Short mmCIF file of C-alpha atoms in Angstrom, two decimals:
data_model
loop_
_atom_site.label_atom_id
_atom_site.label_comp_id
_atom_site.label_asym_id
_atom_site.label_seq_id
_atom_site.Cartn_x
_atom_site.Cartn_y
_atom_site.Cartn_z
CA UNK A 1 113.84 103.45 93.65
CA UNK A 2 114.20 107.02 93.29
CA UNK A 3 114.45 109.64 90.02
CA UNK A 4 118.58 110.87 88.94
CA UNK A 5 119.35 107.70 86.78
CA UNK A 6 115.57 106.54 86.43
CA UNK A 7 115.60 109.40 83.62
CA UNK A 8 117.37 107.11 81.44
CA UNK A 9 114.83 104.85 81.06
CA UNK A 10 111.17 105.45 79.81
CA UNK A 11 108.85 103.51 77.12
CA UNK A 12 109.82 103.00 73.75
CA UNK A 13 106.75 101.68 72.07
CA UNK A 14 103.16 100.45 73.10
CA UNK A 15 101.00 98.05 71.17
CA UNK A 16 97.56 96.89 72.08
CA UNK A 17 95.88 94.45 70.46
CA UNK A 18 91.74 94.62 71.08
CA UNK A 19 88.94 91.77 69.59
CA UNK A 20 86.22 93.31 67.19
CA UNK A 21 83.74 91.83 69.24
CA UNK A 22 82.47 93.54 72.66
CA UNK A 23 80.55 90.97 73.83
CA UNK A 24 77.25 92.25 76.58
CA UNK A 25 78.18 91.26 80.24
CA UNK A 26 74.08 90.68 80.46
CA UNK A 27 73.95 88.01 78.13
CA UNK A 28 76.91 85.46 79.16
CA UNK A 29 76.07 82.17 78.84
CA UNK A 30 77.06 81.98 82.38
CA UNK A 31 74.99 83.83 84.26
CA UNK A 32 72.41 81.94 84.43
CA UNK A 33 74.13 79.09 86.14
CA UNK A 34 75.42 81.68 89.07
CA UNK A 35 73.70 82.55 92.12
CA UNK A 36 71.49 85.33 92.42
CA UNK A 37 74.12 86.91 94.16
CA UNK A 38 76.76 86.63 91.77
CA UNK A 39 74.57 87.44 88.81
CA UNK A 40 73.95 90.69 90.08
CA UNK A 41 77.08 91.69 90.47
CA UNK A 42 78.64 90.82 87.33
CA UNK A 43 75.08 93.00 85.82
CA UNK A 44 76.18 96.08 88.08
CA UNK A 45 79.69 95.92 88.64
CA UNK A 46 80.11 98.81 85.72
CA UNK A 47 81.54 96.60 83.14
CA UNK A 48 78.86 96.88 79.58
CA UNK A 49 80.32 94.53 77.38
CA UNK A 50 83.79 92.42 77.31
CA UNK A 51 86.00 91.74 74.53
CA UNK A 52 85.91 88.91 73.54
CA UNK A 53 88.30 86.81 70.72
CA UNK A 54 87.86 83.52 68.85
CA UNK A 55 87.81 80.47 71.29
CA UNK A 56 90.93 78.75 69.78
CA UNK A 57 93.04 82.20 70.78
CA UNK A 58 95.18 81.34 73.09
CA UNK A 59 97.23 83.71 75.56
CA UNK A 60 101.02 82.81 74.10
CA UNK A 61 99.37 83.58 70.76
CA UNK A 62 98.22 86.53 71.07
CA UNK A 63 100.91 87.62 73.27
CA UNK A 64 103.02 86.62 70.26
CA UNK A 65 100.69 88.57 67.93
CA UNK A 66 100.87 91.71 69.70
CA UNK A 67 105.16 91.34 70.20
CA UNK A 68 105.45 90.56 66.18
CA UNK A 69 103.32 93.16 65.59
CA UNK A 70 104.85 96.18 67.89
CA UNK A 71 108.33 94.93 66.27
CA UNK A 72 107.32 94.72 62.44
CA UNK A 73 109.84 96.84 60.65
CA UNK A 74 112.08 97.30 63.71
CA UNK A 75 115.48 96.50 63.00
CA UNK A 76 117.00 95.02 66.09
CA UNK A 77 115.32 92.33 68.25
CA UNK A 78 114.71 92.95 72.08
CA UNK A 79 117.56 92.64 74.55
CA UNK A 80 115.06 90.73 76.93
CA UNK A 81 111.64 89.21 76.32
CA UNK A 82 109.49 89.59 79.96
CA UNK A 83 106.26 87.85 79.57
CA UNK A 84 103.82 88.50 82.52
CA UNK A 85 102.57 85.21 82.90
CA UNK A 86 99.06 84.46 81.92
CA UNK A 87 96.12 83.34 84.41
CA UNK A 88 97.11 79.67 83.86
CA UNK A 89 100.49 78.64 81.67
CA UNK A 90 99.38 76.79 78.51
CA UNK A 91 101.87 73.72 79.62
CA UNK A 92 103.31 72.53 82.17
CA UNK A 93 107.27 71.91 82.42
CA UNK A 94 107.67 73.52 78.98
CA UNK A 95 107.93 77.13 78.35
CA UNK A 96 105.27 79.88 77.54
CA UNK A 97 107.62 82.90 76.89
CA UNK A 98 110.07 80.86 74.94
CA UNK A 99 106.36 79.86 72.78
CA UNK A 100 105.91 83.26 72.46
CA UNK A 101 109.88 84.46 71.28
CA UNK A 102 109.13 81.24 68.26
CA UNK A 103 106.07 82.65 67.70
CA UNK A 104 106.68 85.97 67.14
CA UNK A 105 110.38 84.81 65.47
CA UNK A 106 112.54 86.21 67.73
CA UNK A 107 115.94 83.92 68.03
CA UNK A 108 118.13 86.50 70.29
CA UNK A 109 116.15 87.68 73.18
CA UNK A 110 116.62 86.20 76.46
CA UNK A 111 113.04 85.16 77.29
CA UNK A 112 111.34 84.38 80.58
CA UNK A 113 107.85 84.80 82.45
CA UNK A 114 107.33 86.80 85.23
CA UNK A 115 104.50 85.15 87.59
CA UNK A 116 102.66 85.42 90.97
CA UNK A 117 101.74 88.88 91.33
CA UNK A 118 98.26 89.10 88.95
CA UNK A 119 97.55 92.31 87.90
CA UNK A 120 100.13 93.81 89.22
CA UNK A 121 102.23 91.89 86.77
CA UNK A 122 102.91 94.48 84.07
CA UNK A 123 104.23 97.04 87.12
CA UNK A 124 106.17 95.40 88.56
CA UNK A 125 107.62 94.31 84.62
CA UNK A 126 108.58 98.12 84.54
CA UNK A 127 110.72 97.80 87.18
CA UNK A 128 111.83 95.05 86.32
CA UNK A 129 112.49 96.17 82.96
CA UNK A 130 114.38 99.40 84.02
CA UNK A 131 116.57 97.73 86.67
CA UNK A 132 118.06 95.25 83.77
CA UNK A 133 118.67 98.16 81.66
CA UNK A 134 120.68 100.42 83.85
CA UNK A 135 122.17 96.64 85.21
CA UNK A 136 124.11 96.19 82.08
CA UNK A 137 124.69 98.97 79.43
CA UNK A 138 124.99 96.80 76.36
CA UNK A 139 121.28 96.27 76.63
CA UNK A 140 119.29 98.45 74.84
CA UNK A 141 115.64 97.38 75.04
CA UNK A 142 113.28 95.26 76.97
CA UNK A 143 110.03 93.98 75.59
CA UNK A 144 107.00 93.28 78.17
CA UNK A 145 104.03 90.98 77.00
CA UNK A 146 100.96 89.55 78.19
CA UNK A 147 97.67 88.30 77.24
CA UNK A 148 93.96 88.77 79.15
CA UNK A 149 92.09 85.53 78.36
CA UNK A 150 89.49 84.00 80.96
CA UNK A 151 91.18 80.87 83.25
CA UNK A 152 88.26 78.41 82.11
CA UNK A 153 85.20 79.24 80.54
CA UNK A 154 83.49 81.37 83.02
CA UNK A 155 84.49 85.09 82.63
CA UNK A 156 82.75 86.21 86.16
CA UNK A 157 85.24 86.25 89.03
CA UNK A 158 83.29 87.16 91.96
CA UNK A 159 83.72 89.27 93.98
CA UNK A 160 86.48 90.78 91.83
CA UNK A 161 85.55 91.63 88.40
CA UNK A 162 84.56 90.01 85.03
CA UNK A 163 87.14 89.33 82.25
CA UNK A 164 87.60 90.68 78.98
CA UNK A 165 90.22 89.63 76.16
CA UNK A 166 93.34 91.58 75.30
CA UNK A 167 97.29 91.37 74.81
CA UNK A 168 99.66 94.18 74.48
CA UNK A 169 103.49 94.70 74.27
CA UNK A 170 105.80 97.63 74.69
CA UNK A 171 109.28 97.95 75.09
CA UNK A 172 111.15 100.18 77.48
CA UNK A 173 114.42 101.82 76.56
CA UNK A 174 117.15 103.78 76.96
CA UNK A 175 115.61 107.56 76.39
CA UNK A 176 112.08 106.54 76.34
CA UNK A 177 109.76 108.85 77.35
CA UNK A 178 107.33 108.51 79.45
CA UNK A 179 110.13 108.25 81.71
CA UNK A 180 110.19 105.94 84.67
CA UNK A 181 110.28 108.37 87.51
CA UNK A 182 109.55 106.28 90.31
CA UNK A 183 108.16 103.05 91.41
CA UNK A 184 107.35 101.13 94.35
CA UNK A 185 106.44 97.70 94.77
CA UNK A 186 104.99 95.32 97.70
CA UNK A 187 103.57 91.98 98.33
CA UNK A 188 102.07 89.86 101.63
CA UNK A 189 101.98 86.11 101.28
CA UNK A 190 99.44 86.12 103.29
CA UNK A 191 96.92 86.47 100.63
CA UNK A 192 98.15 83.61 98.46
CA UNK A 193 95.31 81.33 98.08
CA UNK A 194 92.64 83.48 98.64
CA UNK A 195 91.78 82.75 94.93
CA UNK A 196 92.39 79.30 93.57
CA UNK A 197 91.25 76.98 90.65
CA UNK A 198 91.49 73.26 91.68
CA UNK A 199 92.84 72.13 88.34
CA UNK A 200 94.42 68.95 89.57
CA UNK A 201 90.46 67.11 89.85
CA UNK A 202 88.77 68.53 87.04
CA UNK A 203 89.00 69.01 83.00
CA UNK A 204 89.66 72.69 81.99
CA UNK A 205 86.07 72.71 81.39
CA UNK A 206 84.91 72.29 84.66
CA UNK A 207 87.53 74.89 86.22
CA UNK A 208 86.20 77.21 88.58
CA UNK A 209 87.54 80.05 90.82
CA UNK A 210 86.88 79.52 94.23
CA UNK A 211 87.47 82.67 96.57
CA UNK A 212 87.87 81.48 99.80
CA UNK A 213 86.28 84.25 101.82
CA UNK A 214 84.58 87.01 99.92
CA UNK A 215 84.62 89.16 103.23
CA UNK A 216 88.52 88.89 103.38
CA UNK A 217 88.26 90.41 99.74
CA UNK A 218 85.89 92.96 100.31
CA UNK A 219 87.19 93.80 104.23
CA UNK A 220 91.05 92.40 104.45
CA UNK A 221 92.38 93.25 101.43
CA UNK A 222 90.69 96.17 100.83
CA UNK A 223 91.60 98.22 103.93
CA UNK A 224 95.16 96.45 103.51
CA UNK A 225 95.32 97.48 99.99
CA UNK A 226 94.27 101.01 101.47
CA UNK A 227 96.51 101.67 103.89
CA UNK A 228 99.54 100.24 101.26
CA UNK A 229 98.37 102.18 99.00
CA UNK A 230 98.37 105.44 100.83
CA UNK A 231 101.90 105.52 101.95
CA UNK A 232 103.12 104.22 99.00
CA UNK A 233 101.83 107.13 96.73
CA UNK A 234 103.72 109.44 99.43
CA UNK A 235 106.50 107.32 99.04
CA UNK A 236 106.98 107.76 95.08
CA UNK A 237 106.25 111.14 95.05
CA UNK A 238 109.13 111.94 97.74
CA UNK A 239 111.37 109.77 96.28
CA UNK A 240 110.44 111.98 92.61
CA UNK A 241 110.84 115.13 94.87
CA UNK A 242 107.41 115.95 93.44
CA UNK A 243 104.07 116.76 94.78
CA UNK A 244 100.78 115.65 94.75
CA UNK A 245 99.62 118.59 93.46
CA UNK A 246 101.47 117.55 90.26
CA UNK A 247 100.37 115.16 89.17
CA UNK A 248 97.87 115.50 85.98
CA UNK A 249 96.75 111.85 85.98
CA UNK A 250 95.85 109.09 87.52
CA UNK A 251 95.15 105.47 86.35
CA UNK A 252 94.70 102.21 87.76
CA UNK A 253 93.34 98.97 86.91
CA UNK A 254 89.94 98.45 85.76
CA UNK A 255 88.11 95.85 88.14
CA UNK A 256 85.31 97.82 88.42
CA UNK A 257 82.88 101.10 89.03
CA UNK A 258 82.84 101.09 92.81
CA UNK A 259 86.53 100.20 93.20
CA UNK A 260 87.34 103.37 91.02
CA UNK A 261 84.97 105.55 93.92
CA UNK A 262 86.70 103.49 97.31
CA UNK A 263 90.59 104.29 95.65
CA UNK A 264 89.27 107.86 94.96
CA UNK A 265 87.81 108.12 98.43
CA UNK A 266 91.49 107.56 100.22
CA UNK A 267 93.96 109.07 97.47
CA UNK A 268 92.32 112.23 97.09
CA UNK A 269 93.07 111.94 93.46
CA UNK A 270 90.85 111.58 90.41
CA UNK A 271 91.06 108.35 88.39
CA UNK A 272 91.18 109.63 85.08
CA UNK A 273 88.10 109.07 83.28
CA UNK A 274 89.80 106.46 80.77
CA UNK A 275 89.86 103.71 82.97
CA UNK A 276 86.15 103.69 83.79
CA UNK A 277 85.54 103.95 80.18
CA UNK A 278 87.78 100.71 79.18
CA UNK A 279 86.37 98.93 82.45
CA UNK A 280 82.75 99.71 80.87
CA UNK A 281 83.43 98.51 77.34
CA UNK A 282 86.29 95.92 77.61
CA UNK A 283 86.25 94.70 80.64
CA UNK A 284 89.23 93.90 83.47
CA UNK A 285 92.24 92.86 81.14
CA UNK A 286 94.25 91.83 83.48
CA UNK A 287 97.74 92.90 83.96
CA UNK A 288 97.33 94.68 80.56
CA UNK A 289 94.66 97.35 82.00
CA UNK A 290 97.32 100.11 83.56
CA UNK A 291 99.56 99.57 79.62
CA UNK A 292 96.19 100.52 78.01
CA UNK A 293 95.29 102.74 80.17
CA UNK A 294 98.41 104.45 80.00
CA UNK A 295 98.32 104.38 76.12
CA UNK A 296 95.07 105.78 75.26
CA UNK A 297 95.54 108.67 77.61
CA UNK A 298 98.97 109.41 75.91
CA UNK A 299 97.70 108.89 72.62
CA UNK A 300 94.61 111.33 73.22
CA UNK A 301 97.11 114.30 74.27
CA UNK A 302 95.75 115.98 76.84
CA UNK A 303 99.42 116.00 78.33
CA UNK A 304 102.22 117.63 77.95
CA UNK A 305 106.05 116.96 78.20
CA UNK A 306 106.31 116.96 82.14
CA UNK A 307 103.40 116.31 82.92
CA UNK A 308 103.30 113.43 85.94
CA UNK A 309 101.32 110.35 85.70
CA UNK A 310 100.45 107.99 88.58
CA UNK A 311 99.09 104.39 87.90
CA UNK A 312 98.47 102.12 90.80
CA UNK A 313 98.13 98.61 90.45
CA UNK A 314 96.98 95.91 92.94
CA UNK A 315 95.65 92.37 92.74
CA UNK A 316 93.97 89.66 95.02
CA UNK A 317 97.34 88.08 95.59
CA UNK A 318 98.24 90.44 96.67
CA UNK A 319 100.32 92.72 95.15
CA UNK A 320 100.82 96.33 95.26
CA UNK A 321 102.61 99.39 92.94
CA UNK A 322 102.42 102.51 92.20
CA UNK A 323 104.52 103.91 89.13
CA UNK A 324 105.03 107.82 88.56
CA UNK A 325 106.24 108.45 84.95
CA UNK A 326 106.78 111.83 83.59
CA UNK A 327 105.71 112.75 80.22
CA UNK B 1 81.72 113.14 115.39
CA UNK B 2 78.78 112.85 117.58
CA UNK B 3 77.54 109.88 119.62
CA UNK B 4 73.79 108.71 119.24
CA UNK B 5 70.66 107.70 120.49
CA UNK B 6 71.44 104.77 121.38
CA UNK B 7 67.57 104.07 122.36
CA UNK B 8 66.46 104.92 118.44
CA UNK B 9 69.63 102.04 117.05
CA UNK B 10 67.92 99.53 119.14
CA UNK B 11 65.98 96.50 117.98
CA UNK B 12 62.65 95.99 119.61
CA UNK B 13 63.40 93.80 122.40
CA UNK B 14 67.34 94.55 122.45
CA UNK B 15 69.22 95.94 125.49
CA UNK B 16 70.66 99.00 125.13
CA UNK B 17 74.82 98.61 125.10
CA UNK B 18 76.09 100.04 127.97
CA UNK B 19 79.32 100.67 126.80
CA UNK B 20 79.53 104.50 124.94
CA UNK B 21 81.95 102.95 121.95
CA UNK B 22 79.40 100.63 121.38
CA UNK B 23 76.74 103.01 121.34
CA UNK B 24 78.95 105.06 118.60
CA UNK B 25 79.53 102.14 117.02
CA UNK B 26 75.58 101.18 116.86
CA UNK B 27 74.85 104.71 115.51
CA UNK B 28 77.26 105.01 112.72
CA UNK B 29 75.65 101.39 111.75
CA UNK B 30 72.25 102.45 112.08
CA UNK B 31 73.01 105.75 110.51
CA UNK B 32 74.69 104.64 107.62
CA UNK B 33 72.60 101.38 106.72
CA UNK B 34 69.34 102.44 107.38
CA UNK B 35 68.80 99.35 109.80
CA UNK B 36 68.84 98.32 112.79
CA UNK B 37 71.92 96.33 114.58
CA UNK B 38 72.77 94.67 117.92
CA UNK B 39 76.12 94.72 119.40
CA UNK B 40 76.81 90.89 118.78
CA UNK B 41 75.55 90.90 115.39
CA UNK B 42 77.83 89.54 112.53
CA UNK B 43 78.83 92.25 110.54
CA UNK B 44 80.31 90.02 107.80
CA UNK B 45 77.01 87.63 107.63
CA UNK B 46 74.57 91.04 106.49
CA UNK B 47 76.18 90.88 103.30
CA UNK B 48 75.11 94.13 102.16
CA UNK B 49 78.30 96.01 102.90
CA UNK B 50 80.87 97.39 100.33
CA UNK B 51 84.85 97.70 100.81
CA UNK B 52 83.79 101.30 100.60
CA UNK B 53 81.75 100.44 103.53
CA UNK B 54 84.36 99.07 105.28
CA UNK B 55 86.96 102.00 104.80
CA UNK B 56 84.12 104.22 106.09
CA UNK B 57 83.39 102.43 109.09
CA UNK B 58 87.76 102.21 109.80
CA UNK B 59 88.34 105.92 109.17
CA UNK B 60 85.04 106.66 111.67
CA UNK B 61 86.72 103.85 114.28
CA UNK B 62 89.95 106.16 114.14
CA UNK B 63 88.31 109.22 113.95
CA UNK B 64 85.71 108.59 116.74
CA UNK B 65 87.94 107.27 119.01
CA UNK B 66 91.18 108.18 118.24
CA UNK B 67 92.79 105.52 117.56
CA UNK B 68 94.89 104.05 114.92
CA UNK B 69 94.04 100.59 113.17
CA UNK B 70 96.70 99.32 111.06
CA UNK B 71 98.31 95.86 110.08
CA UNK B 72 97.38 92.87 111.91
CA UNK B 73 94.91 94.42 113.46
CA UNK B 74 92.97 94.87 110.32
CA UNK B 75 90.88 91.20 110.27
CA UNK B 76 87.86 89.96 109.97
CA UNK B 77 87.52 88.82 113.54
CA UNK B 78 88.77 92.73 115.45
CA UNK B 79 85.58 94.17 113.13
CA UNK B 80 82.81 91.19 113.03
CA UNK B 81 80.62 92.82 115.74
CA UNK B 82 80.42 95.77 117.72
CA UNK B 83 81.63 93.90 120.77
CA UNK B 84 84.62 92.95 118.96
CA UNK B 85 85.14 96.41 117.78
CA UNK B 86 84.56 98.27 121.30
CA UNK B 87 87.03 95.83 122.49
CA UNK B 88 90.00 96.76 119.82
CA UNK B 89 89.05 100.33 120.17
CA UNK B 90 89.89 99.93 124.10
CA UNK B 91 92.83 97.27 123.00
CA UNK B 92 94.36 100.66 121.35
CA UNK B 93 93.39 103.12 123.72
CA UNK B 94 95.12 101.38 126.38
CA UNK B 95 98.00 100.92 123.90
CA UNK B 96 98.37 104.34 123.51
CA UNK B 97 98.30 105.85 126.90
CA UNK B 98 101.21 102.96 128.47
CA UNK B 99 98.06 101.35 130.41
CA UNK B 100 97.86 97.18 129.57
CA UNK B 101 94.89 96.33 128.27
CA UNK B 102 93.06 93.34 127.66
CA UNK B 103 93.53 91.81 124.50
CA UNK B 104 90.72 89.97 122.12
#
């Protein structure tokens, strides 16, 4: 995907919905049933405190919250409803994003969930987003949703990160701004199961993330996700026509402190200073990290119209993308 | 990049690797984790090593030896020891100049 009718297309509105109550990543019940190892990490992996909602919130509902509340005193529904789908779907057979279109009362929007790629969820959604725009003119908006809520109980994934609570939605439209310059997405099946719950054998309450192979994580998919990464920055920025000396930002997903130092090591580029401070107080949200990440730095205007901003976004799946939107 | 003592990276007792990638290899180990490290040691089973770690150790592999590791070659089994590593390094070399090569 490359700029010329990408300028059409940009954000219309971002909502982010955030629990009162940071919860410290030191005291989680948890913890103390975790090896040493695993302990230890979740205390130093640069994440404070998580947020944390009531225990009857559930992902469709406050995925639901956040659309109804983005769209309160809008006048025209969504074309298109994209939910990225949560960790684990509230039901099986049935339907989480058409829960989510009753819930938040919309009757016109065609809704569906877009799943399998983790994190990098709410990227690819972009793209997503744009493509069905310029596909048919008559549309006029799409609306992206998701909520961050833990798979089970336990909020440590190790090696990865440990979760906080969240939900956000934002629409992209025709004449949005920041505008979708470029994106690029990839994914290797390879990588499917190296995270799994075995729900099948279990109650909820007794779900647990197994990783299969921590070293894959830390070695595999790391110097995969590297190397992906790498060309794949180049990639947007020639298909933009810009250069790297452009761009003014860059943001990623918030997993954790030494992630932010191995992306910087390769990239060459700065991770602006926004993400570490979400990772630190909220926590990794999921597919909703880059969206808030993305929000706070426009809302605290240190940019200006033009300005290019890069957000990566990559997940154990694994998935990879890398966005450049212009201010 | 400079080679190394091979003689200083090796545990009491250990034969010093014969091969000079190894010996590279054994120094940047030594050198960057403050321990010592045998050529048929698991890498992997030390957990003490980052992802940032890892990228360091690939970019020195390329740079060292001037090589490129990419794709399938990037597993757990081609980096697990320094044997394993010597013998992608010389996998690629051989690649790289038309020669066949053994393979792992």
């Amino acid at each position: 995907m490359n700029g010329g009718n990408a300028a059409a297309v940009g954000i219309g509105a971002i909502h982010c919905l955030l629990p009162d109550e940071r919860f410290p990543v030191d005291k989680l019940p948890e913890l103390d049933g975790l090896p040493r190892e695993e302990a230890d990490f979740a205390r130093g992996c640069g994440i404070h405190t998580v947020g944390r909602f009531a225990d009857e919130a559930t992902p469709a509902g406050l995925a639901a919250q956040a659309t109804r509340e983005l769209l309160d005193g809008a006048g025209r529904e969504p074309d298109v409803l994209l939910t990225v789908g949560a960790r684990a779907p509230e039901v099986l057979l049935g339907s989480d994003s058409g829960h989510i279109a009753a819930a938040a009362g919309l009757t016109s929007a065609f809704s569906f969930v877009l799943d399998g790629l983790g994190c990098t969820g709410s990227s690819a959604a972009w793209s997503l987003a744009r493509d069905l725009l310029l596909a048919d003119p008559s549309r006029q908006s799409v609306l992206i949703t998701h909520a961050s809520r833990p798979v089970s109980l336990d909020r440590v994934r190790y090696p990865v990160t440990v979760i906080g609570d969240g939900a956000f939605a934002m629409t992209m439209v025709r004449g949005g701004r920041p505008v979708l310059r470029a994106h690029r997405q990839e994914t290797d099946g390879r990588f499917h199961d190296l995270f799994r719950v075995d729900y099948k054998n279990a109650p909820w309450y007794e779900w647990r993330e197994e990783c299969q192979s921590a070293d894959r994580y830390r070695f595999e998919l790391a110097l995969h996700s590297q190397q992906r990464l790498a060309r794949m920055v180049d990639e947007v920025l020639a298909d933009a026509g810009a250069e790297r000396s452009g761009i003014a930002a860059t943001l990623m997903q918030n997993v954790t402190a030494p992630a932010f130092r191995f992306y910087e090591s390769f990239l060459g580029l700065p991770v602006h200073p926004v993400c570490n401070r979400h990772l630190g107080q909220y926590g990794h949200l999921g597919a909703m990290d880059v969206v808030l990440n993305l929000d706070r730095l426009l809302a605290e205007g240190e940019l200006a119209p033009g300005d290019l901003v890069l957000v990566l976004n990559n997940s154990p799946v694994a998935a990879w993308a890398v966005t450049l939107w212009e201010v | 990049m400079s080679t190394l003592d091979n003689d200083l990276a090796r545990p009491q007792g250990a034969e010093p690797a014969a091969d000079p990638v190894e010996r590279s290899l054994l120094g940047f180990l030594r050198t960057r984790t403050k321990s010592e490290w045998t050529a048929d040691q698991d890498l992997f089973a030390s957990g003490a090593v980052s992802s940032l770690f890892y990228l360091e150790l690939l970019q020195f592999v390329e740079q060292e030896f001037q090589v490129t590791v990419e794709g399938d070659d990037i597993t757990l089994d081609n980096f697990r020891t320094v044997h394993a590593m010597a013998a992608l390094v010389r996998r690629l070399r051989a690649g790289a100049s038309g020669e066949p090569g053994p393979r792992p």
